[in-house]
Amino acid sequence: MKSEPSCYGIEHLAAEAGQQAPWWGVRNYQARNFMRDQMRPGDRAFFYHSSCPAPGIAGLMEVAAKAIPDETQFDAASPFFDPKATSESPRWFSVDVRLLAKTPLVSLKVLRAQPELANLRILAPGSRLSITPVDPAEWRFITERLMGLPGGQP
DNA sequence: GCCAACGTTGGC
DNA sequence: GCCAACGTTGGC
């Protein structure tokens, strides 16, 4: 799950009550579908810092609550307001995420250097989706081999 | 700031 | 449904 740290980085999540917050503001249908249709409590995710001096994976999260409508779509004062969304027919959804651990940054450069991650979606040319799937083998490789977490546990 | 890649919009 | 134009993303 990608975010720009200057906007909302891992330090922001760390400062939330319970280190937990809705992943609001996603306005892309594919990314929305991943949250709404596939992500379930207990699932894990990487917190990826994008559009910043040091892009890469900054920590581990878990899904704390299944997707519900993103309240910012109804807020006319929000930059994420969507005039076509109604409470009867919401368009945008967010899961709650909870920080499990900040990790030493696994940089984009390091990720790209791993043959085992050749198919990691976020590394695909032109990948712009803010939420992309990670295969179990990719998750294990990154947590165990690149982060040095035995069993992938934080 | 540049530029490639992508998603969305809107006219037809 | 097509497709050009446009806006956004994100690494560099």
mmCIF file of C-alpha atoms (C1' of nucleotides) in Angstrom:
data_model
loop_
_atom_site.group_PDB
_atom_site.id
_atom_site.type_symbol
_atom_site.label_atom_id
_atom_site.label_comp_id
_atom_site.label_asym_id
_atom_site.label_seq_id
_atom_site.Cartn_x
_atom_site.Cartn_y
_atom_site.Cartn_z
ATOM 1 C CA MET A 1 0.000 0.000 0.000
ATOM 2 C CA LYS A 2 1.580 3.202 -1.253
ATOM 3 C CA SER A 3 1.512 6.635 0.234
ATOM 4 C CA GLU A 4 3.570 9.762 -0.064
ATOM 5 C CA PRO A 5 5.278 10.313 3.287
ATOM 6 C CA SER A 6 4.980 14.087 2.920
ATOM 7 C CA CYS A 7 1.227 13.557 2.843
ATOM 8 C CA TYR A 8 0.727 10.519 5.047
ATOM 9 C CA GLY A 9 3.761 8.423 5.929
ATOM 10 C CA ILE A 10 4.452 5.637 8.337
ATOM 11 C CA GLU A 11 5.130 8.171 11.089
ATOM 12 C CA HIS A 12 1.598 9.454 10.718
ATOM 13 C CA LEU A 13 0.192 5.967 11.157
ATOM 14 C CA ALA A 14 2.482 5.388 14.128
ATOM 15 C CA ALA A 15 0.995 8.474 15.757
ATOM 16 C CA GLU A 16 -2.634 7.369 15.353
ATOM 17 C CA ALA A 17 -4.591 6.055 18.318
ATOM 18 C CA GLY A 18 -3.875 2.344 18.442
ATOM 19 C CA GLN A 19 -1.530 2.936 15.480
ATOM 20 C CA GLN A 20 -4.611 2.263 13.381
ATOM 21 C CA ALA A 21 -6.515 4.293 10.798
ATOM 22 C CA PRO A 22 -8.681 3.994 7.687
ATOM 23 C CA TRP A 23 -6.726 3.985 4.440
ATOM 24 C CA TRP A 24 -8.856 6.781 3.039
ATOM 25 C CA GLY A 25 -8.406 8.796 -0.109
ATOM 26 C CA VAL A 26 -8.035 6.006 -2.642
ATOM 27 C CA ARG A 27 -9.718 7.187 -5.860
ATOM 28 C CA ASN A 28 -8.784 4.468 -8.267
ATOM 29 C CA TYR A 29 -11.190 1.642 -9.067
ATOM 30 C CA GLN A 30 -8.672 -1.186 -9.140
ATOM 31 C CA ALA A 31 -7.162 -0.159 -5.823
ATOM 32 C CA ARG A 32 -10.636 0.233 -4.375
ATOM 33 C CA ASN A 33 -11.587 -3.233 -5.546
ATOM 34 C CA PHE A 34 -8.583 -4.760 -3.833
ATOM 35 C CA MET A 35 -9.648 -3.188 -0.536
ATOM 36 C CA ARG A 36 -13.349 -3.840 -0.900
ATOM 37 C CA ASP A 37 -13.288 -7.308 -2.411
ATOM 38 C CA GLN A 38 -10.084 -8.999 -1.340
ATOM 39 C CA MET A 39 -8.601 -7.513 1.808
ATOM 40 C CA ARG A 40 -9.788 -9.028 5.064
ATOM 41 C CA PRO A 41 -8.932 -8.506 8.726
ATOM 42 C CA GLY A 42 -5.655 -10.207 9.541
ATOM 43 C CA ASP A 43 -4.235 -9.797 6.056
ATOM 44 C CA ARG A 44 -0.847 -8.153 6.021
ATOM 45 C CA ALA A 45 0.532 -5.342 3.917
ATOM 46 C CA PHE A 46 3.668 -3.364 3.338
ATOM 47 C CA PHE A 47 3.659 0.377 3.869
ATOM 48 C CA TYR A 48 5.446 1.775 0.819
ATOM 49 C CA HIS A 49 6.726 5.335 0.636
ATOM 50 C CA SER A 50 6.412 6.812 -2.848
ATOM 51 C CA SER A 51 7.251 10.134 -4.492
ATOM 52 C CA CYS A 52 9.903 10.977 -1.957
ATOM 53 C CA PRO A 53 13.695 11.130 -1.670
ATOM 54 C CA ALA A 54 13.916 7.516 -0.460
ATOM 55 C CA PRO A 55 11.160 5.408 -1.996
ATOM 56 C CA GLY A 56 10.722 1.922 -0.576
ATOM 57 C CA ILE A 57 9.049 -0.246 2.034
ATOM 58 C CA ALA A 58 9.038 1.402 5.447
ATOM 59 C CA GLY A 59 7.036 -1.032 7.556
ATOM 60 C CA LEU A 60 4.502 -3.780 8.056
ATOM 61 C CA MET A 61 0.783 -3.412 8.617
ATOM 62 C CA GLU A 62 -2.219 -5.604 9.024
ATOM 63 C CA VAL A 63 -5.799 -5.090 7.942
ATOM 64 C CA ALA A 64 -7.693 -4.295 11.124
ATOM 65 C CA ALA A 65 -11.182 -3.920 9.676
ATOM 66 C CA LYS A 66 -12.848 -4.760 6.415
ATOM 67 C CA ALA A 67 -13.647 -2.035 3.918
ATOM 68 C CA ILE A 68 -16.433 0.427 4.653
ATOM 69 C CA PRO A 69 -17.351 3.602 2.746
ATOM 70 C CA ASP A 70 -14.651 6.267 2.811
ATOM 71 C CA GLU A 71 -16.241 9.206 4.633
ATOM 72 C CA THR A 72 -14.154 11.778 2.775
ATOM 73 C CA GLN A 73 -16.147 11.130 -0.409
ATOM 74 C CA PHE A 74 -19.194 12.745 1.224
ATOM 75 C CA ASP A 75 -17.352 15.754 2.621
ATOM 76 C CA ALA A 76 -17.703 18.740 0.313
ATOM 77 C CA ALA A 77 -14.798 20.396 2.091
ATOM 78 C CA SER A 78 -12.448 17.485 1.482
ATOM 79 C CA PRO A 79 -10.076 17.303 -1.478
ATOM 80 C CA PHE A 80 -11.346 13.728 -1.803
ATOM 81 C CA PHE A 81 -14.980 14.794 -2.149
ATOM 82 C CA ASP A 82 -16.869 12.959 -4.885
ATOM 83 C CA PRO A 83 -20.098 14.696 -5.922
ATOM 84 C CA LYS A 84 -21.343 11.509 -7.573
ATOM 85 C CA ALA A 85 -21.120 9.451 -4.399
ATOM 86 C CA THR A 86 -24.093 9.105 -2.066
ATOM 87 C CA SER A 87 -24.484 7.296 1.215
ATOM 88 C CA GLU A 88 -27.002 5.017 -0.524
ATOM 89 C CA SER A 89 -24.534 4.336 -3.288
ATOM 90 C CA PRO A 90 -21.016 4.953 -2.044
ATOM 91 C CA ARG A 91 -18.279 4.784 -4.601
ATOM 92 C CA TRP A 92 -15.100 4.656 -2.486
ATOM 93 C CA PHE A 93 -14.125 2.305 0.309
ATOM 94 C CA SER A 94 -11.331 2.010 2.824
ATOM 95 C CA VAL A 95 -10.039 -0.767 5.019
ATOM 96 C CA ASP A 96 -8.579 0.031 8.416
ATOM 97 C CA VAL A 97 -4.883 -0.682 8.697
ATOM 98 C CA ARG A 98 -2.817 -1.103 11.844
ATOM 99 C CA LEU A 99 0.922 -0.658 12.073
ATOM 100 C CA LEU A 100 2.722 -3.842 13.072
ATOM 101 C CA ALA A 101 6.267 -2.610 12.803
ATOM 102 C CA LYS A 102 8.418 0.061 11.329
ATOM 103 C CA THR A 103 11.304 -1.601 9.541
ATOM 104 C CA PRO A 104 14.607 -0.430 8.155
ATOM 105 C CA LEU A 105 13.783 0.948 4.713
ATOM 106 C CA VAL A 106 13.900 -1.625 1.947
ATOM 107 C CA SER A 107 14.608 0.715 -0.911
ATOM 108 C CA LEU A 108 13.114 0.533 -4.365
ATOM 109 C CA LYS A 109 16.627 0.013 -5.658
ATOM 110 C CA VAL A 110 17.123 -3.043 -3.439
ATOM 111 C CA LEU A 111 13.713 -4.415 -4.404
ATOM 112 C CA ARG A 112 14.534 -4.057 -8.083
ATOM 113 C CA ALA A 113 17.832 -5.862 -7.605
ATOM 114 C CA GLN A 114 16.171 -9.107 -6.456
ATOM 115 C CA PRO A 115 15.517 -11.746 -9.127
ATOM 116 C CA GLU A 116 13.002 -13.323 -6.732
ATOM 117 C CA LEU A 117 10.888 -10.166 -7.013
ATOM 118 C CA ALA A 118 10.863 -9.999 -10.792
ATOM 119 C CA ASN A 119 7.080 -10.296 -10.787
ATOM 120 C CA LEU A 120 6.307 -8.034 -7.847
ATOM 121 C CA ARG A 121 3.453 -5.931 -9.127
ATOM 122 C CA ILE A 122 4.656 -2.626 -7.787
ATOM 123 C CA LEU A 123 7.876 -3.048 -9.763
ATOM 124 C CA ALA A 124 6.124 -3.524 -13.077
ATOM 125 C CA PRO A 125 6.990 -0.831 -15.613
ATOM 126 C CA GLY A 126 4.677 2.128 -15.238
ATOM 127 C CA SER A 127 2.992 0.698 -12.172
ATOM 128 C CA ARG A 128 0.957 3.447 -10.606
ATOM 129 C CA LEU A 129 -1.647 1.542 -8.647
ATOM 130 C CA SER A 130 -1.540 2.632 -5.036
ATOM 131 C CA ILE A 131 -2.518 -0.835 -3.827
ATOM 132 C CA THR A 132 -1.081 -3.968 -5.419
ATOM 133 C CA PRO A 133 -1.087 -7.642 -4.424
ATOM 134 C CA VAL A 134 1.976 -9.383 -3.012
ATOM 135 C CA ASP A 135 2.383 -13.136 -3.450
ATOM 136 C CA PRO A 136 3.049 -15.182 -0.301
ATOM 137 C CA ALA A 137 6.481 -16.123 -1.629
ATOM 138 C CA GLU A 138 7.267 -12.476 -2.290
ATOM 139 C CA TRP A 139 6.090 -11.548 1.202
ATOM 140 C CA ARG A 140 8.294 -14.206 2.759
ATOM 141 C CA PHE A 141 11.298 -13.194 0.687
ATOM 142 C CA ILE A 142 10.996 -9.538 1.621
ATOM 143 C CA THR A 143 10.303 -10.058 5.311
ATOM 144 C CA GLU A 144 12.713 -12.929 5.914
ATOM 145 C CA ARG A 145 15.551 -12.260 3.504
ATOM 146 C CA LEU A 146 15.514 -8.497 3.068
ATOM 147 C CA MET A 147 14.271 -7.497 6.513
ATOM 148 C CA GLY A 148 15.778 -10.398 8.422
ATOM 149 C CA LEU A 149 12.576 -11.237 10.271
ATOM 150 C CA PRO A 150 12.500 -14.949 11.153
ATOM 151 C CA GLY A 151 9.251 -16.486 9.979
ATOM 152 C CA GLY A 152 8.317 -13.100 8.604
ATOM 153 C CA GLN A 153 7.142 -12.054 12.066
ATOM 154 C CA PRO A 154 7.718 -8.476 13.178
ATOM 155 C "C1'" DG B 1 11.615 20.020 -13.821
ATOM 156 C "C1'" DC B 2 11.368 16.206 -17.038
ATOM 157 C "C1'" DC B 3 9.212 12.472 -19.022
ATOM 158 C "C1'" DA B 4 7.077 7.924 -19.584
ATOM 159 C "C1'" DA B 5 3.162 5.434 -18.432
ATOM 160 C "C1'" DC B 6 -1.211 5.090 -17.143
ATOM 161 C "C1'" DG B 7 -6.328 6.251 -15.944
ATOM 162 C "C1'" DT B 8 -10.186 9.127 -16.873
ATOM 163 C "C1'" DT B 9 -13.032 12.080 -19.507
ATOM 164 C "C1'" DG B 10 -15.904 13.392 -23.087
ATOM 165 C "C1'" DG B 11 -17.052 14.105 -27.958
ATOM 166 C "C1'" DC B 12 -18.521 11.508 -31.626
ATOM 167 C "C1'" DG C 1 -17.530 1.652 -28.192
ATOM 168 C "C1'" DC C 2 -13.638 4.283 -29.888
ATOM 169 C "C1'" DC C 3 -10.012 7.299 -29.154
ATOM 170 C "C1'" DA C 4 -7.719 11.752 -28.542
ATOM 171 C "C1'" DA C 5 -6.851 14.905 -25.047
ATOM 172 C "C1'" DC C 6 -5.884 15.680 -20.658
ATOM 173 C "C1'" DG C 7 -4.485 15.051 -15.806
ATOM 174 C "C1'" DT C 8 -1.876 12.368 -12.508
ATOM 175 C "C1'" DT C 9 1.736 9.488 -10.799
ATOM 176 C "C1'" DG C 10 6.281 8.605 -9.582
ATOM 177 C "C1'" DG C 11 11.144 7.821 -10.399
ATOM 178 C "C1'" DC C 12 14.978 10.275 -11.550
#
